[in-house]
CSV table of N, CA and C in Angstrom, one decimal:
chain,number,residue,atom,x,y,z
A,625,MET,N,-76.1,9.6,-12.8
A,625,MET,CA,-74.8,10.0,-12.2
A,625,MET,C,-75.0,10.7,-10.9
A,626,GLU,N,-74.1,10.5,-9.9
A,626,GLU,CA,-74.3,11.1,-8.6
A,626,GLU,C,-73.1,12.0,-8.3
A,627,VAL,N,-73.3,13.2,-7.9
A,627,VAL,CA,-72.2,14.1,-7.5
A,627,VAL,C,-72.6,14.7,-6.2
A,628,MET,N,-71.7,14.4,-5.2
A,628,MET,CA,-71.8,14.9,-3.8
A,628,MET,C,-73.2,14.6,-3.2
A,629,GLY,N,-73.7,13.4,-3.5
A,629,GLY,CA,-74.9,13.0,-2.9
A,629,GLY,C,-76.2,13.4,-3.6
A,630,VAL,N,-76.0,14.1,-4.7
A,630,VAL,CA,-77.1,14.5,-5.6
A,630,VAL,C,-77.1,13.8,-6.9
A,631,GLN,N,-78.2,13.1,-7.2
A,631,GLN,CA,-78.3,12.4,-8.4
A,631,GLN,C,-78.7,13.3,-9.6
A,632,ILE,N,-78.0,13.2,-10.7
A,632,ILE,CA,-78.4,13.9,-11.9
A,632,ILE,C,-78.9,12.9,-12.9
A,633,HIS,N,-80.2,13.0,-13.2
A,633,HIS,CA,-80.8,12.1,-14.2
A,633,HIS,C,-80.6,12.5,-15.6
A,634,PRO,N,-80.7,11.6,-16.6
A,634,PRO,CA,-80.4,11.9,-18.0
A,634,PRO,C,-81.3,13.0,-18.5
A,635,ASP,N,-82.5,13.2,-17.9
A,635,ASP,CA,-83.3,14.3,-18.4
A,635,ASP,C,-83.0,15.7,-17.7
A,636,GLY,N,-81.9,15.7,-16.9
A,636,GLY,CA,-81.5,16.9,-16.2
A,636,GLY,C,-82.1,17.2,-14.9
A,637,SER,N,-83.1,16.3,-14.5
A,637,SER,CA,-83.7,16.5,-13.2
A,637,SER,C,-82.7,16.1,-12.1
A,638,LEU,N,-83.0,16.6,-10.9
A,638,LEU,CA,-82.1,16.3,-9.7
A,638,LEU,C,-82.9,15.5,-8.7
A,639,SER,N,-82.2,14.7,-7.9
A,639,SER,CA,-82.8,13.9,-6.8
A,639,SER,C,-81.7,13.7,-5.8
A,640,ILE,N,-82.1,13.3,-4.6
A,640,ILE,CA,-81.1,13.0,-3.6
A,640,ILE,C,-80.8,11.5,-3.7
A,641,GLY,N,-79.7,11.1,-3.1
A,641,GLY,CA,-79.3,9.7,-3.1
A,641,GLY,C,-80.1,8.8,-2.3
A,642,LYS,N,-80.1,7.5,-2.7
A,642,LYS,CA,-80.9,6.5,-2.0
A,642,LYS,C,-80.5,6.4,-0.5
A,643,ARG,N,-79.3,6.5,-0.2
A,643,ARG,CA,-78.8,6.4,1.2
A,643,ARG,C,-79.5,7.4,2.1
A,644,LEU,N,-79.5,8.7,1.6
A,644,LEU,CA,-80.2,9.8,2.4
A,644,LEU,C,-81.7,9.6,2.5
A,645,LYS,N,-82.3,9.1,1.4
A,645,LYS,CA,-83.7,8.8,1.4
A,645,LYS,C,-84.0,7.8,2.5
A,646,ASN,N,-83.2,6.7,2.5
A,646,ASN,CA,-83.5,5.6,3.5
A,646,ASN,C,-83.3,6.2,4.9
A,647,GLU,N,-82.3,7.0,5.1
A,647,GLU,CA,-82.0,7.6,6.4
A,647,GLU,C,-83.2,8.5,6.9
A,648,ILE,N,-83.7,9.3,6.0
A,648,ILE,CA,-84.8,10.2,6.3
A,648,ILE,C,-86.1,9.4,6.6
A,649,GLU,N,-86.4,8.4,5.8
A,649,GLU,CA,-87.6,7.6,6.1
A,649,GLU,C,-87.5,6.9,7.4
A,650,THR,N,-86.3,6.4,7.7
A,650,THR,CA,-86.1,5.6,9.0
A,650,THR,C,-86.3,6.6,10.1
A,651,LYS,N,-85.8,7.8,10.1
A,651,LYS,CA,-85.9,8.8,11.1
A,651,LYS,C,-87.4,9.2,11.3
A,652,LEU,N,-88.1,9.4,10.2
A,652,LEU,CA,-89.5,9.8,10.4
A,652,LEU,C,-90.3,8.7,11.0
A,653,TYR,N,-90.0,7.5,10.5
A,653,TYR,CA,-90.8,6.3,11.1
A,653,TYR,C,-90.5,6.2,12.6
A,654,LEU,N,-89.2,6.2,13.0
A,654,LEU,CA,-88.9,6.1,14.4
A,654,LEU,C,-89.5,7.2,15.2
A,655,PHE,N,-89.5,8.4,14.7
A,655,PHE,CA,-90.0,9.6,15.4
A,655,PHE,C,-91.5,9.3,15.7
A,656,LEU,N,-92.2,8.8,14.7
A,656,LEU,CA,-93.7,8.5,14.9
A,656,LEU,C,-93.9,7.4,15.9
A,657,LYS,N,-93.1,6.3,15.8
A,657,LYS,CA,-93.3,5.1,16.6
A,657,LYS,C,-92.7,5.2,18.0
A,658,ASN,N,-91.5,5.7,18.1
A,658,ASN,CA,-90.9,5.7,19.4
A,658,ASN,C,-89.7,6.7,19.4
A,659,GLN,N,-89.9,7.8,20.1
A,659,GLN,CA,-89.0,8.9,20.0
A,659,GLN,C,-87.6,8.6,20.6
A,660,ASN,N,-87.6,7.6,21.6
A,660,ASN,CA,-86.4,7.2,22.2
A,660,ASN,C,-85.5,6.5,21.2
A,661,ASP,N,-86.2,5.6,20.3
A,661,ASP,CA,-85.4,5.0,19.2
A,661,ASP,C,-84.9,6.0,18.2
A,662,PHE,N,-85.7,7.0,18.0
A,662,PHE,CA,-85.3,8.1,17.0
A,662,PHE,C,-84.0,8.7,17.5
A,663,VAL,N,-84.0,9.0,18.8
A,663,VAL,CA,-82.8,9.7,19.4
A,663,VAL,C,-81.6,8.7,19.4
A,664,SER,N,-81.8,7.5,19.7
A,664,SER,CA,-80.8,6.5,19.7
A,664,SER,C,-80.2,6.3,18.3
A,665,TYR,N,-81.1,6.2,17.3
A,665,TYR,CA,-80.7,6.1,15.9
A,665,TYR,C,-79.8,7.3,15.4
A,666,SER,N,-80.2,8.4,15.9
A,666,SER,CA,-79.6,9.7,15.4
A,666,SER,C,-78.2,9.9,16.1
A,667,SER,N,-78.0,9.2,17.2
A,667,SER,CA,-76.8,9.4,18.0
A,667,SER,C,-76.5,10.8,18.5
A,668,LEU,N,-77.6,11.5,18.7
A,668,LEU,CA,-77.5,12.9,19.2
A,668,LEU,C,-78.6,13.1,20.3
A,669,ASP,N,-78.5,14.2,21.0
A,669,ASP,CA,-79.6,14.4,21.9
A,669,ASP,C,-80.8,14.8,21.1
A,670,LYS,N,-82.0,14.8,21.8
A,670,LYS,CA,-83.2,15.0,21.1
A,670,LYS,C,-83.3,16.3,20.3
A,671,ASN,N,-82.9,17.4,20.9
A,671,ASN,CA,-83.0,18.7,20.2
A,671,ASN,C,-82.1,18.7,19.0
A,672,HIS,N,-80.9,18.2,19.1
A,672,HIS,CA,-80.0,18.2,17.9
A,672,HIS,C,-80.5,17.2,16.8
A,673,ALA,N,-81.1,16.1,17.3
A,673,ALA,CA,-81.6,15.1,16.3
A,673,ALA,C,-82.7,15.7,15.5
A,674,ILE,N,-83.6,16.5,16.2
A,674,ILE,CA,-84.7,17.1,15.5
A,674,ILE,C,-84.2,18.2,14.6
A,675,ALA,N,-83.3,19.0,15.1
A,675,ALA,CA,-82.7,20.1,14.2
A,675,ALA,C,-82.0,19.5,13.0
A,676,ARG,N,-81.3,18.4,13.1
A,676,ARG,CA,-80.7,17.8,12.0
A,676,ARG,C,-81.7,17.3,11.0
A,677,LEU,N,-82.7,16.6,11.4
A,677,LEU,CA,-83.7,16.1,10.5
A,677,LEU,C,-84.4,17.3,9.8
A,678,SER,N,-84.7,18.3,10.6
A,678,SER,CA,-85.3,19.5,10.0
A,678,SER,C,-84.5,20.1,8.9
A,679,GLY,N,-83.2,20.2,9.1
A,679,GLY,CA,-82.2,20.7,8.1
A,679,GLY,C,-82.2,19.8,6.9
A,680,GLN,N,-82.1,18.5,7.1
A,680,GLN,CA,-82.1,17.6,6.0
A,680,GLN,C,-83.3,17.7,5.1
A,681,LEU,N,-84.5,17.8,5.8
A,681,LEU,CA,-85.7,17.9,5.0
A,681,LEU,C,-85.7,19.3,4.2
A,682,ASN,N,-85.3,20.3,4.8
A,682,ASN,CA,-85.2,21.6,4.1
A,682,ASN,C,-84.2,21.5,2.9
A,683,TYR,N,-83.1,20.8,3.1
A,683,TYR,CA,-82.1,20.6,2.0
A,683,TYR,C,-82.8,19.8,0.9
A,684,ILE,N,-83.4,18.7,1.2
A,684,ILE,CA,-84.1,17.9,0.2
A,684,ILE,C,-85.1,18.7,-0.5
A,685,ASN,N,-85.9,19.6,0.2
A,685,ASN,CA,-86.9,20.4,-0.5
A,685,ASN,C,-86.4,21.3,-1.6
A,686,THR,N,-85.1,21.7,-1.4
A,686,THR,CA,-84.5,22.6,-2.4
A,686,THR,C,-84.1,21.8,-3.7
A,687,ILE,N,-83.8,20.5,-3.5
A,687,ILE,CA,-83.4,19.7,-4.6
A,687,ILE,C,-84.5,18.9,-5.2
A,688,ASP,N,-85.3,18.3,-4.4
A,688,ASP,CA,-86.3,17.3,-4.9
A,688,ASP,C,-87.7,17.5,-4.2
A,689,PRO,N,-88.4,18.6,-4.5
A,689,PRO,CA,-89.7,18.8,-3.8
A,689,PRO,C,-90.7,17.7,-4.0
A,690,LYS,N,-90.6,16.9,-5.1
A,690,LYS,CA,-91.5,15.8,-5.3
A,690,LYS,C,-91.3,14.7,-4.2
A,691,TYR,N,-90.1,14.5,-3.8
A,691,TYR,CA,-89.8,13.6,-2.7
A,691,TYR,C,-90.4,14.0,-1.4
A,692,ILE,N,-90.4,15.3,-1.1
A,692,ILE,CA,-91.1,15.8,0.1
A,692,ILE,C,-92.6,15.6,0.0
A,693,ASP,N,-93.2,15.7,-1.2
A,693,ASP,CA,-94.6,15.4,-1.4
A,693,ASP,C,-94.9,13.9,-1.0
A,694,LYS,N,-93.9,13.0,-1.5
A,694,LYS,CA,-94.1,11.6,-1.1
A,694,LYS,C,-94.0,11.4,0.4
A,695,LEU,N,-93.1,12.1,1.0
A,695,LEU,CA,-93.0,11.9,2.5
A,695,LEU,C,-94.3,12.4,3.2
A,696,LYS,N,-94.8,13.5,2.7
A,696,LYS,CA,-96.0,14.0,3.3
A,696,LYS,C,-97.2,13.0,3.1
A,697,TYR,N,-97.3,12.4,2.0
A,697,TYR,CA,-98.3,11.4,1.7
A,697,TYR,C,-98.1,10.2,2.6
A,698,LYS,N,-96.9,9.8,2.8
A,698,LYS,CA,-96.6,8.6,3.6
A,698,LYS,C,-96.6,8.8,5.1
A,699,TYR,N,-96.1,9.9,5.6
A,699,TYR,CA,-96.0,10.1,7.0
A,699,TYR,C,-97.0,11.2,7.5
A,700,GLY,N,-97.6,11.9,6.6
A,700,GLY,CA,-98.6,12.9,7.0
A,700,GLY,C,-98.0,14.3,6.8
A,701,ASN,N,-98.9,15.2,6.3
A,701,ASN,CA,-98.5,16.6,6.1
A,701,ASN,C,-98.1,17.3,7.4
A,702,SER,N,-98.8,17.0,8.4
A,702,SER,CA,-98.6,17.7,9.7
A,702,SER,C,-97.2,17.4,10.3
A,703,LEU,N,-96.8,16.1,10.2
A,703,LEU,CA,-95.5,15.7,10.7
A,703,LEU,C,-94.3,16.4,9.9
A,704,VAL,N,-94.4,16.3,8.6
A,704,VAL,CA,-93.3,16.9,7.8
A,704,VAL,C,-93.3,18.4,8.0
A,705,ASP,N,-94.5,19.0,8.0
A,705,ASP,CA,-94.5,20.5,8.2
A,705,ASP,C,-94.0,20.9,9.5
A,706,LEU,N,-94.2,20.1,10.6
A,706,LEU,CA,-93.6,20.4,11.9
A,706,LEU,C,-92.1,20.5,11.8
A,707,PHE,N,-91.5,19.6,11.1
A,707,PHE,CA,-90.1,19.7,11.0
A,707,PHE,C,-89.6,20.9,10.1
A,708,PHE,N,-90.4,21.2,9.1
A,708,PHE,CA,-90.0,22.4,8.3
A,708,PHE,C,-90.1,23.7,9.2
A,709,ARG,N,-91.1,23.7,10.1
A,709,ARG,CA,-91.2,24.9,10.9
A,709,ARG,C,-90.4,24.8,12.2
A,710,LYS,N,-89.8,23.7,12.5
A,710,LYS,CA,-89.1,23.4,13.7
A,710,LYS,C,-90.0,23.6,14.9
A,711,ALA,N,-91.3,23.2,14.8
A,711,ALA,CA,-92.3,23.4,15.8
A,711,ALA,C,-92.5,22.2,16.7
A,712,ILE,N,-91.5,21.4,16.8
A,712,ILE,CA,-91.6,20.1,17.6
A,712,ILE,C,-91.0,20.4,18.9
């Protein structure tokens, strides 16, 4: 069951929706490969796009920390941590 973008599994665990997961992974990929494409995809200026992704990752971390671990494995600890610290 999904309520306001948060999935509630039968065992009571929480996760974020597939749409947000796809958006986050697309943004991280584009940021790594071509920052101009990242900015275009986000439809914001670079600073706001980075701030939004940082906020989304922090939001996800409160709901589904295991997914953050997956992102760190896939895209690298340093990249994901940079967004957490807003050190980009």
